[in-house]
XYZ file of C-alpha atoms in Angstrom:
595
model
C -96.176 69.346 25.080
C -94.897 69.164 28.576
C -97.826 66.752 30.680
C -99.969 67.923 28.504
C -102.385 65.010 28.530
C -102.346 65.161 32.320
C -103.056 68.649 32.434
C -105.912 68.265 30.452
C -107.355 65.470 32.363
C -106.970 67.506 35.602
C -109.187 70.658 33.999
C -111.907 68.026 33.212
C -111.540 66.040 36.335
C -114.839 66.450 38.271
C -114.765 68.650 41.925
C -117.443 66.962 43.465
C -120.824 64.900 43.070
C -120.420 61.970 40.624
C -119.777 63.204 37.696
C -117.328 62.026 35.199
C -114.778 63.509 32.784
C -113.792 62.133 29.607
C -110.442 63.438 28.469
C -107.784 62.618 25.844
C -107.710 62.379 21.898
C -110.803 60.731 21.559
C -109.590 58.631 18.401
C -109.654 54.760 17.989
C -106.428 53.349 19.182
C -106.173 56.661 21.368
C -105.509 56.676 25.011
C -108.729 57.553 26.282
C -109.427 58.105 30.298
C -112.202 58.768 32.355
C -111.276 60.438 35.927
C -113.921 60.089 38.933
C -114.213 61.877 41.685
C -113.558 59.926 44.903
C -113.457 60.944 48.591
C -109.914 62.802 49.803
C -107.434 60.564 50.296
C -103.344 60.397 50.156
C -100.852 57.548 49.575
C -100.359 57.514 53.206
C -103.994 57.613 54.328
C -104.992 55.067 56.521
C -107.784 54.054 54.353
C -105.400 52.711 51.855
C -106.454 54.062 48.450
C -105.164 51.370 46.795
C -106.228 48.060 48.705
C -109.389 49.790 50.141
C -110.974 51.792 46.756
C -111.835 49.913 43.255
C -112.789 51.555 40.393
C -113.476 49.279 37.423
C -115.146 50.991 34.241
C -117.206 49.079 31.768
C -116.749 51.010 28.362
C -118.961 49.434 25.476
C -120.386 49.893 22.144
C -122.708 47.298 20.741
C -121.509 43.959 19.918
C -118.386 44.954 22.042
C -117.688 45.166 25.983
C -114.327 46.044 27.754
C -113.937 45.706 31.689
C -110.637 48.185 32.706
C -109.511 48.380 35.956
C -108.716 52.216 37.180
C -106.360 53.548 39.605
C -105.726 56.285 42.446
C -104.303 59.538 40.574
C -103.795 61.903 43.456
C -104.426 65.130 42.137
C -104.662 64.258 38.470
C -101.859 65.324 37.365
C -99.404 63.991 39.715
C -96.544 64.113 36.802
C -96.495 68.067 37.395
C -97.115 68.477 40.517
C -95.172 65.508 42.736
C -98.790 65.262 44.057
C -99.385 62.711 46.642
C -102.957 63.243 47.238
C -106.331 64.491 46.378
C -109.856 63.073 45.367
C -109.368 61.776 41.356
C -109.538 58.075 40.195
C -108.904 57.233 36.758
C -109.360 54.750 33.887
C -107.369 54.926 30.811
C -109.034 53.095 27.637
C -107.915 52.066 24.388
C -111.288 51.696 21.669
C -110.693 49.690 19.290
C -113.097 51.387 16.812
C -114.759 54.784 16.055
C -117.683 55.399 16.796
C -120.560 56.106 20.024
C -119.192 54.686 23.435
C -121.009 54.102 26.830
C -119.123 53.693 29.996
C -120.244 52.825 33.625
C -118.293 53.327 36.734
C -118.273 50.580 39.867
C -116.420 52.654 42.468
C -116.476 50.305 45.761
C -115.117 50.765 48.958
C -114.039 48.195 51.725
C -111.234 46.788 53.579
C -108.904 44.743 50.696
C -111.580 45.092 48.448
C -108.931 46.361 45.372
C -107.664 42.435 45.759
C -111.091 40.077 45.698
C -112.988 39.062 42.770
C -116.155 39.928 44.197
C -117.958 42.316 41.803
C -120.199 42.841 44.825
C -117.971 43.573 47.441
C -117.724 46.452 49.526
C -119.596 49.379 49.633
C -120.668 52.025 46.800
C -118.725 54.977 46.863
C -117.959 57.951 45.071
C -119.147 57.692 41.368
C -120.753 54.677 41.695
C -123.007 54.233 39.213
C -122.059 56.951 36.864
C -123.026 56.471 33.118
C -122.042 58.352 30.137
C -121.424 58.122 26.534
C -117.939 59.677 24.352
C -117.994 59.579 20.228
C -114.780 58.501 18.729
C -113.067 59.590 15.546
C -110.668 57.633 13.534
C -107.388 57.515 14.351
C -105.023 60.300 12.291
C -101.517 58.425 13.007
C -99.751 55.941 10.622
C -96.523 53.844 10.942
C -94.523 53.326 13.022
C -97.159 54.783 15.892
C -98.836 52.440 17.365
C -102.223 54.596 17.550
C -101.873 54.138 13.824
C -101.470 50.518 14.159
C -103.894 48.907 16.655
C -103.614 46.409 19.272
C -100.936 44.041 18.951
C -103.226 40.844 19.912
C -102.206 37.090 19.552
C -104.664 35.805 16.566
C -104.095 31.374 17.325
C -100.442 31.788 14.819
C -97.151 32.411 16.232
C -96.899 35.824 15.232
C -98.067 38.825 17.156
C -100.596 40.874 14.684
C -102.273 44.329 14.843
C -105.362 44.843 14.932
C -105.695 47.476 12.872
C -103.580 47.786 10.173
C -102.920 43.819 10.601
C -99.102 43.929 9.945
C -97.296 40.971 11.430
C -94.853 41.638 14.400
C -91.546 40.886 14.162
C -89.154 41.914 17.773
C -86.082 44.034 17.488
C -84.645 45.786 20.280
C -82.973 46.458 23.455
C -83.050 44.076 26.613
C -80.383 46.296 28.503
C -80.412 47.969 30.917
C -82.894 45.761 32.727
C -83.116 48.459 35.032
C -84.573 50.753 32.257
C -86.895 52.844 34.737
C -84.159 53.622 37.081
C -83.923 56.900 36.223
C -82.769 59.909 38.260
C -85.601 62.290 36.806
C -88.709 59.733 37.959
C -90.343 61.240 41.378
C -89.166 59.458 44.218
C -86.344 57.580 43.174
C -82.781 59.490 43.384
C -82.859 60.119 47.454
C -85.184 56.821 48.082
C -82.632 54.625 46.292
C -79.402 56.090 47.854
C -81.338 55.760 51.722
C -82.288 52.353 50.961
C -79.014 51.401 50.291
C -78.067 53.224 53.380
C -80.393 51.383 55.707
C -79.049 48.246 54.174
C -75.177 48.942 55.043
C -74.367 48.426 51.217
C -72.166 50.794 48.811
C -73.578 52.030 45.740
C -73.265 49.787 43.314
C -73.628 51.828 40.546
C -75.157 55.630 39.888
C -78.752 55.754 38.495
C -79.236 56.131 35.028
C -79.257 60.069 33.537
C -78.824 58.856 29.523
C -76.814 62.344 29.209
C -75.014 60.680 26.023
C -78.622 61.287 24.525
C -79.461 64.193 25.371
C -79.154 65.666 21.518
C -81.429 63.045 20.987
C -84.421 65.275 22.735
C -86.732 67.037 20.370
C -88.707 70.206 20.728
C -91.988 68.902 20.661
C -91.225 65.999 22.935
C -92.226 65.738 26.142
C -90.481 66.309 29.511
C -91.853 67.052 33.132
C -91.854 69.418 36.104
C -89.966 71.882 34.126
C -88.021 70.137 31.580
C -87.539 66.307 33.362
C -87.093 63.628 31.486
C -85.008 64.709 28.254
C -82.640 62.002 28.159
C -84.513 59.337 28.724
C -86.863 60.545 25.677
C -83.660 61.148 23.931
C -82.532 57.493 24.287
C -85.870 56.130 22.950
C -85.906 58.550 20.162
C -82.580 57.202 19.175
C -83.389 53.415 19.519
C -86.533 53.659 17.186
C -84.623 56.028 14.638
C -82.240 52.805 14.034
C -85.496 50.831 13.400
C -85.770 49.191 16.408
C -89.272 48.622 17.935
C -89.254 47.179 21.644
C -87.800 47.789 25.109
C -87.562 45.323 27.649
C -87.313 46.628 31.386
C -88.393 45.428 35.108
C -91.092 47.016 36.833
C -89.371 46.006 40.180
C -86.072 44.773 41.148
C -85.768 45.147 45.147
C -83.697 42.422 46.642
C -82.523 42.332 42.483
C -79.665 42.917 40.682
C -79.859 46.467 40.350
C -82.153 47.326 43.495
C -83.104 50.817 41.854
C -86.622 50.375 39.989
C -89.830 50.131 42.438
C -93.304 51.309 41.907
C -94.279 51.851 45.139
C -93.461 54.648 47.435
C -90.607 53.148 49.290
C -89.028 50.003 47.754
C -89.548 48.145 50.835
C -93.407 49.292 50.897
C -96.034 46.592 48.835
C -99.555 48.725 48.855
C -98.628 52.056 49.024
C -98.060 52.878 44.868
C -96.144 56.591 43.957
C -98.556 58.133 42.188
C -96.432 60.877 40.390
C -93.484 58.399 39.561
C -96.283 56.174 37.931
C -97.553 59.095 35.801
C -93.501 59.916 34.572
C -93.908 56.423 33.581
C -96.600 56.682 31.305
C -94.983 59.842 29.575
C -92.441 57.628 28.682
C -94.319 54.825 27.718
C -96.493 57.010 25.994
C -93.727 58.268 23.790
C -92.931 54.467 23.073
C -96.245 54.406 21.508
C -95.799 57.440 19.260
C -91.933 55.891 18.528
C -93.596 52.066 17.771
C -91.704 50.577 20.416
C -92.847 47.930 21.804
C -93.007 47.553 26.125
C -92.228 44.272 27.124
C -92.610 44.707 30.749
C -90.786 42.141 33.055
C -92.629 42.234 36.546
C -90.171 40.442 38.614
C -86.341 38.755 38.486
C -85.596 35.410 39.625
C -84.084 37.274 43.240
C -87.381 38.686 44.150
C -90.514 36.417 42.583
C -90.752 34.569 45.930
C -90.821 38.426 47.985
C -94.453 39.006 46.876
C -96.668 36.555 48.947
C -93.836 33.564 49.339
C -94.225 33.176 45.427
C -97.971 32.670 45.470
C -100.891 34.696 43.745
C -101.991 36.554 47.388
C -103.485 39.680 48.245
C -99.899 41.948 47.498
C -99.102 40.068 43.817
C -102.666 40.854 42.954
C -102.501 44.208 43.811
C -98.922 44.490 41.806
C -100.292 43.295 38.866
C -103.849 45.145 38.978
C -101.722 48.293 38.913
C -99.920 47.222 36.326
C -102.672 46.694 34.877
C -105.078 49.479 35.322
C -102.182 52.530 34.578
C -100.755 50.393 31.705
C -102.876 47.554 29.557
C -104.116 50.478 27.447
C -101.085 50.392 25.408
C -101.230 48.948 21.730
C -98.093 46.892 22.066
C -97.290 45.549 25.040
C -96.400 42.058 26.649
C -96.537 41.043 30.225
C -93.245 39.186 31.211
C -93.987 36.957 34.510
C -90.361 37.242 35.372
C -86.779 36.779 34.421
C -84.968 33.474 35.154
C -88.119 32.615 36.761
C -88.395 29.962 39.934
C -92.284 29.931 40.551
C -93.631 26.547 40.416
C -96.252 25.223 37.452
C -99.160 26.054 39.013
C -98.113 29.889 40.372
C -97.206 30.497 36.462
C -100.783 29.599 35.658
C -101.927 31.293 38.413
C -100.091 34.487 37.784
C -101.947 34.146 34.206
C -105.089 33.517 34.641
C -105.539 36.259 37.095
C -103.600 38.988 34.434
C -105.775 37.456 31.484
C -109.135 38.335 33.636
C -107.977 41.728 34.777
C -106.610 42.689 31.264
C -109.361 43.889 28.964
C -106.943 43.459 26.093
C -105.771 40.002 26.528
C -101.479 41.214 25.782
C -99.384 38.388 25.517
C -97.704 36.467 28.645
C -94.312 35.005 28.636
C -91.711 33.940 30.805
C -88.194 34.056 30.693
C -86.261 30.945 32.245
C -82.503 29.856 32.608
C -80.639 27.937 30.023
C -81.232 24.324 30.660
C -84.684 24.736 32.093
C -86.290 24.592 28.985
C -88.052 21.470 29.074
C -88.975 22.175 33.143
C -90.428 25.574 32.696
C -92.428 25.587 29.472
C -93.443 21.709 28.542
C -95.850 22.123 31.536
C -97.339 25.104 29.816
C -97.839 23.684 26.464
C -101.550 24.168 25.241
C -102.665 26.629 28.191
C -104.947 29.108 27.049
C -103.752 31.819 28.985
C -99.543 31.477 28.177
C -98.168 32.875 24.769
C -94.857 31.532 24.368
C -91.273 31.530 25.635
C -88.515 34.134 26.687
C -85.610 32.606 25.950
C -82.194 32.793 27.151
C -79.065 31.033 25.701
C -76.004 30.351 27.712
C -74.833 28.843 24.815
C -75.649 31.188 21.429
C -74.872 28.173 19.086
C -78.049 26.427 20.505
C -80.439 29.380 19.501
C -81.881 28.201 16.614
C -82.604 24.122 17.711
C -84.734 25.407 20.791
C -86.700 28.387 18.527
C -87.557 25.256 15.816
C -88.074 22.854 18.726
C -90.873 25.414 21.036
C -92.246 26.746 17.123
C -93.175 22.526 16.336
C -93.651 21.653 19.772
C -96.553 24.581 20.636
C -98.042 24.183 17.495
C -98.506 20.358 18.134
C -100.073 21.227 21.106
C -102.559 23.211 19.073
C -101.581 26.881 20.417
C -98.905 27.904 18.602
C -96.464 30.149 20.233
C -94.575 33.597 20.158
C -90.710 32.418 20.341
C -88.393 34.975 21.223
C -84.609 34.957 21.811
C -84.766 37.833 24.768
C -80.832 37.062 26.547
C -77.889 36.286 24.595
C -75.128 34.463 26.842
C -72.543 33.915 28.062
C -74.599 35.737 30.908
C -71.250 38.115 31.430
C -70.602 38.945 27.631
C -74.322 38.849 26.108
C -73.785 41.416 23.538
C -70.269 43.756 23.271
C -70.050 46.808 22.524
C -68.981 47.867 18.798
C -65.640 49.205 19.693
C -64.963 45.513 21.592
C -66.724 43.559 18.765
C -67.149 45.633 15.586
C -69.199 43.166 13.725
C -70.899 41.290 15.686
C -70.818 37.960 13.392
C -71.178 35.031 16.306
C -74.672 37.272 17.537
C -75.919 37.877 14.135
C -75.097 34.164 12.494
C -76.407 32.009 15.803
C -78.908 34.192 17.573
C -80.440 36.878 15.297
C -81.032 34.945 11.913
C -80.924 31.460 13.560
C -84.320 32.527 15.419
C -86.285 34.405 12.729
C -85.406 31.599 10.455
C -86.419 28.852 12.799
C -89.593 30.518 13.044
C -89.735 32.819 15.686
C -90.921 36.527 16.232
C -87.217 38.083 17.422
C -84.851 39.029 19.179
C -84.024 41.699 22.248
C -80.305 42.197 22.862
C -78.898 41.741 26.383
C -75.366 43.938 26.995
C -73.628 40.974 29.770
C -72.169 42.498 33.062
C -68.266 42.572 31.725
C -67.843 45.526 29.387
C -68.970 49.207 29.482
C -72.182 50.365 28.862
C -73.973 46.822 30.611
C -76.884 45.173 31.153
C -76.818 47.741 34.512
C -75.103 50.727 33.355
C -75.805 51.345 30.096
C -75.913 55.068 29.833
C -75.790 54.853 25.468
C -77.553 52.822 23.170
C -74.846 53.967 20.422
C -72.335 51.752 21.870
C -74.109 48.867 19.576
C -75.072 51.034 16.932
C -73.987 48.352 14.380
C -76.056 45.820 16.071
C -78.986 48.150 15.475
C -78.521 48.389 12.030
C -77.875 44.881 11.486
C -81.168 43.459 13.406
C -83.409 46.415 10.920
C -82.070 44.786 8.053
C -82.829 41.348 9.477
C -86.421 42.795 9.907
C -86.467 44.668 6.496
C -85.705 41.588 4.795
C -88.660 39.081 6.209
C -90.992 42.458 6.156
C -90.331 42.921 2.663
C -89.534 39.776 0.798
C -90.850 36.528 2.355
C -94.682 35.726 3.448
C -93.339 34.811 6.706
C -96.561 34.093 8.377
C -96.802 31.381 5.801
C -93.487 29.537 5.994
C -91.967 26.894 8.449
C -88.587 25.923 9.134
C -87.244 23.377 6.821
C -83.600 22.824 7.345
C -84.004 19.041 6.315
C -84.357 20.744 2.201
C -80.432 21.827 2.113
C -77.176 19.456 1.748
C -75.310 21.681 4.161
C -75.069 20.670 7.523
C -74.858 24.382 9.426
C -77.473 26.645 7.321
C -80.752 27.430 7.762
C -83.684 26.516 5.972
C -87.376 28.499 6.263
C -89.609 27.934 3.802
C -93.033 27.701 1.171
C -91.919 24.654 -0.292
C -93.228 24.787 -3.816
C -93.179 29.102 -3.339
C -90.100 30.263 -1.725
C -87.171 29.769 0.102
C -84.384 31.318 2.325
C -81.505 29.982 3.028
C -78.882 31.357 5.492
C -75.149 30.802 4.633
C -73.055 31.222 7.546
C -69.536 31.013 5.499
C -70.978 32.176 2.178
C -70.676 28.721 0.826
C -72.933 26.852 -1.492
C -75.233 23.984 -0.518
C -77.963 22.060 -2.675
C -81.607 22.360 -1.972
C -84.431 19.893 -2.287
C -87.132 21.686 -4.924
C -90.727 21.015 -5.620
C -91.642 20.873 -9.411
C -91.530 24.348 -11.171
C -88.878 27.058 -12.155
C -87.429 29.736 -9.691
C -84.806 32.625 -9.956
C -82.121 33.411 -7.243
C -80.985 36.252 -5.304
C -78.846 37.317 -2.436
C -79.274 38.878 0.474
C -76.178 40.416 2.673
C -77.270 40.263 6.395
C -74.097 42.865 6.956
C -75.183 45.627 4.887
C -79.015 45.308 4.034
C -79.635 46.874 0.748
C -80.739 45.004 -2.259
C -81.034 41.847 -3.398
C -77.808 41.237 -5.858
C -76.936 38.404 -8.342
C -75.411 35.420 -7.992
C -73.239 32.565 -10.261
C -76.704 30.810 -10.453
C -79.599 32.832 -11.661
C -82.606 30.303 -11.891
C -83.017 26.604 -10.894
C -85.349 24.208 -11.981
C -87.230 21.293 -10.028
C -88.334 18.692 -8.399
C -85.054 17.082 -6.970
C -81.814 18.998 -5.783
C -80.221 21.928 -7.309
C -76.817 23.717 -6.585
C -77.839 27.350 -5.334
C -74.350 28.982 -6.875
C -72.855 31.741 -4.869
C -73.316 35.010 -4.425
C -71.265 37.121 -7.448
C -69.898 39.164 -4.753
C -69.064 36.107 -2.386
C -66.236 37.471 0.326
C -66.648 34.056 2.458
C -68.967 35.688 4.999
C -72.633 34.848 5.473
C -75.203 35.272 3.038
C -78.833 34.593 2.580
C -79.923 33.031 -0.549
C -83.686 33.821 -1.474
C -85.300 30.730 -3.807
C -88.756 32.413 -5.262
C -91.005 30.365 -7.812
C -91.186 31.867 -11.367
C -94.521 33.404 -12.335
């Protein structure tokens, strides 16, 4: 399977005239990509192919219109080759239906014309013009894929939902490394990172990531690159998604950052000049994401560099940044755009920075922003009600508060009338975050505060951030095993609202219980869970009917098991009981209504 999408886009990619070439698996939910032919250029040329060239592609079907930005792709097939030039542009589309499609190609050329509005501007060039029509097929894949799934698309509720099989998203995953994509087998990274460093008088801080402890992780049929690149860091994803995880959070760029290893341009201190090969290594992986059903939260910026593009402001090299972002990237089912982490751009760059992605994105994928503890208030009461911002990234300095600020963003976005996606995405302190298993075998302070105090305030999940103290950190992770029992305990937070609650339809409700440090979410009337920290018992308020009991362990998943009380009758208060095999740890009692 090695490039093997890329190779066959560079057999159909056009030699000359202006003709296009459809390529892919032309299924609904598929990748899809159209590659034009374009006049000779490199990523050196002094007619910049990226700031000088736009290709945007119009791909339709009646009742139906998508507008996707394309790309400079060197040879077309740049992830083989290390090519860094040649005459293909490209356009990678996602249909969301079988079926006949049209596409038509505007392919202009002018000084900066990549960064202006101007649908007008510039010159025609290339395949200008160029019409066509593809038929798609119905997709073949099923769960977890994502080509199985559809787009994951905000629907006006605070959970994420796809489009085609329209399962409800709830977030599990990894938030470390940050510095995901700095990986020794990407094009242009290993000898670009260590003379940048160089130039700067610094040491090393660290090594660049290899993954080597997954390496058994790599399958036969998976893919690799330019002769068998890219193993581990396939390896590594495989392994995350076999423990049932299903996102990945990671920076796109981190010069002047903490980590300083993860750029995609062609030097990290270069702003229009994009690597075309690294970028296509990139989409293998994120490709394989797809196939996995992980999910690619993609963090453009960190709070030490969102002032180095443009002084903070939406200018000529942010808009770039993001329109290649864009163009090699929207097309994936699940993805959300992160406008940085611990963010410092003011109000009105935030909105900025939005409104530009949600007009250059045909697929309208989520935007968020991650802030510092304490900032709360600062950062995202300005943001309340704006159509183009989907909800918080939060981070908790202290864990204990994780459940008060999901509850208080879930009420206060859905007053505003746009409810919001409320995730718990950095678990402090900001040098502990998460320990490893051998340092903190089970993880109780994590799983009590952070993991079930968000889902059961009402929000969508959470992504687990590794500190900067102990091995295997938020920079030098090398192996996701080292919180394998983290893993396992976030699925079976995820199997249990999956399974047994209608979670779309509940609301926090901790005012119901007697106890002063559980957690209430809850169909009054229909059902209701209750999270135990210390196993004890507590009294909850009931509407008028009869409902059984059962327990949930959030240690070892499993079943639901009995407990001293086995139905309870209301209106008023009734005792819950314990669970029968009660060992003073937490539990989670699940109240259903009798039918």
């Amino acid at each position: 399977m090695t490039g093997l999408l890329f190779v066959i886009a560079a057999l159909a990619a056009p030699a000359a005239g202006n003709s296009a070439a459809v390529s892919g698996e032309l299924k609904a939910w598929h990748r899809v990509t159209l590659t034009v032919p374009g006049p000779e250029a490199s990523e050196t040329a002094a007619t910049n192919p990226f700031r000088d060239y736009r290709l945007d592609v119009e791909f339709s079907r009646p009742g139906k219109r998508y507008l996707v930005p394309g790309f400079y792709a060197a040879d077309g097939n740049a992830a083989e080759t290390g090519a860094d030039r040649g005459n293909c542009w490209r356009a990678n589309f996602t249909p969301d239906a079988p079926g006949q499609w049209s596409y038509r190609v505007s392919f202009r050329t002018g000084r900066d014309v990549a960064m202006t509005d101007d649908a007008a501007a510039g010159e025609p060039a290339g395949a200008d013009g160029a019409t066509g029509t593809f038929s798609v097929a119905p997709s073949d894949k099923s769960a977890p894929d994502h080509r199985g799934a559809g787009m994951l698309r905000y629907t006006g509720g605070r959970y994420l939902q796809f489009a085609g099989s329209s399962q409800f998203y709830l977030k599990g995953g990894a938030d470390s490394p940050e510095n995901f994509l700095a990986y020794a087998d990407f094009d242009g990274t290993t000898a670009r990172y260590k003379a940048a460093q160089q130039r700067k008088g610094e040491a090393l801080s660290q090594g660049l990531h290899r993954y080597e402890p997954h390496a058994a992780d790599w399958k036969p049929d998976d893919p690799t690159w330019r002769g068998g690149k890219g193993k581990n860091i396939i390896g590594a994803l495989n392994y995350l998604a076999s423990r049932g995880m299903n996102s990945v959070y990671f920076l796109t760029m981190n010069v002047e950052g903490d980590g300083r290893d993860v750029w995609p341009w062609i030097e990290p201190d270069a702003r229009d000049r994009y690597d075309a090969s690294k970028l296509d290594q990139w989409e293998i992986v994120f490709s394989h994401m797809d196939r996995l059903g992980l999910l690619l939260h993609v963090v453009t910026q960190e709070t030490e560099n969102d002032q180095l593009l443009d002084g903070g402001e939406l200018g000529p090299e942010r808009r770039l940044y993001y329109r290649e972002l864009v163009a090699r990237f929207a097309h994936h089912p699940a993805l959300v755009w992160n406008l940085g982490e611990e963010n410092t751009n003011t109000t009105e760059q935030l909105k900025a920075f939005c409104r530009y992605l949600d007009a250059i994105d045909a697929y309208d994928h989520p935007i968020v922003v991650h802030t510092y503890p304490g900032k709360y208030d600062e950062v995202y009461t300005p943001l309340l009600g704006f159509p183009q911002f989907y909800g918080p990234s939060l981070q908790m300095g202290r864990m204990e508060r994780t459940h008060a600020e999901t509850v208080k963003w879930v009420e206060r976005s859905a007053a505003s009338g746009r409810p919001w996606y409320v995730c718990h995405d950095e678990v402090g302190p900001a040098d502990t975050g998460v320990k490893p298993d051998s340092l903190d075998a089970d993880h109780d302070g994590v799983r009590r505060h952070v993991l079930w105090g968000n889902l059961l305030g009402g929000g969508s999940g959470c992504e687990w951030y590794f500190g900067y103290k102990y091995p295997h950190n938020d920079l030098n992770c090398e192996d996701w095993r080292s919180r394998e029992r983290l893993w396992d305990q976030t699925r079976w937070a995820l199997e249990f609202f999956q399974q047994q609650l209608p979670f779309t339809e509940m609301q926090p409700a901790d005012e119901l219980t007697a106890a002063a440090d559980d957690y209430c979410f809850a169909r009054p009337g229909e059902v209701y869970a209750v999270y135990l920290p210390a196993g004890d018992s507590t009294e909850l308020e009931l509407a008028q009917g009869r409902y059984s009991v059962g327990w949930y362990n959030p240690r070892q998943g499993g079943e639901l098991v009995a407990g001293t009380v086995e139905t309870l009758s209301g209106p008023g208060r009734a005792s819950l009981g314990r669970p029968v095999k009660d060992d003073g740890k937490d539990w989670v009692a699940l109240v259903r209504k009798q039918r």
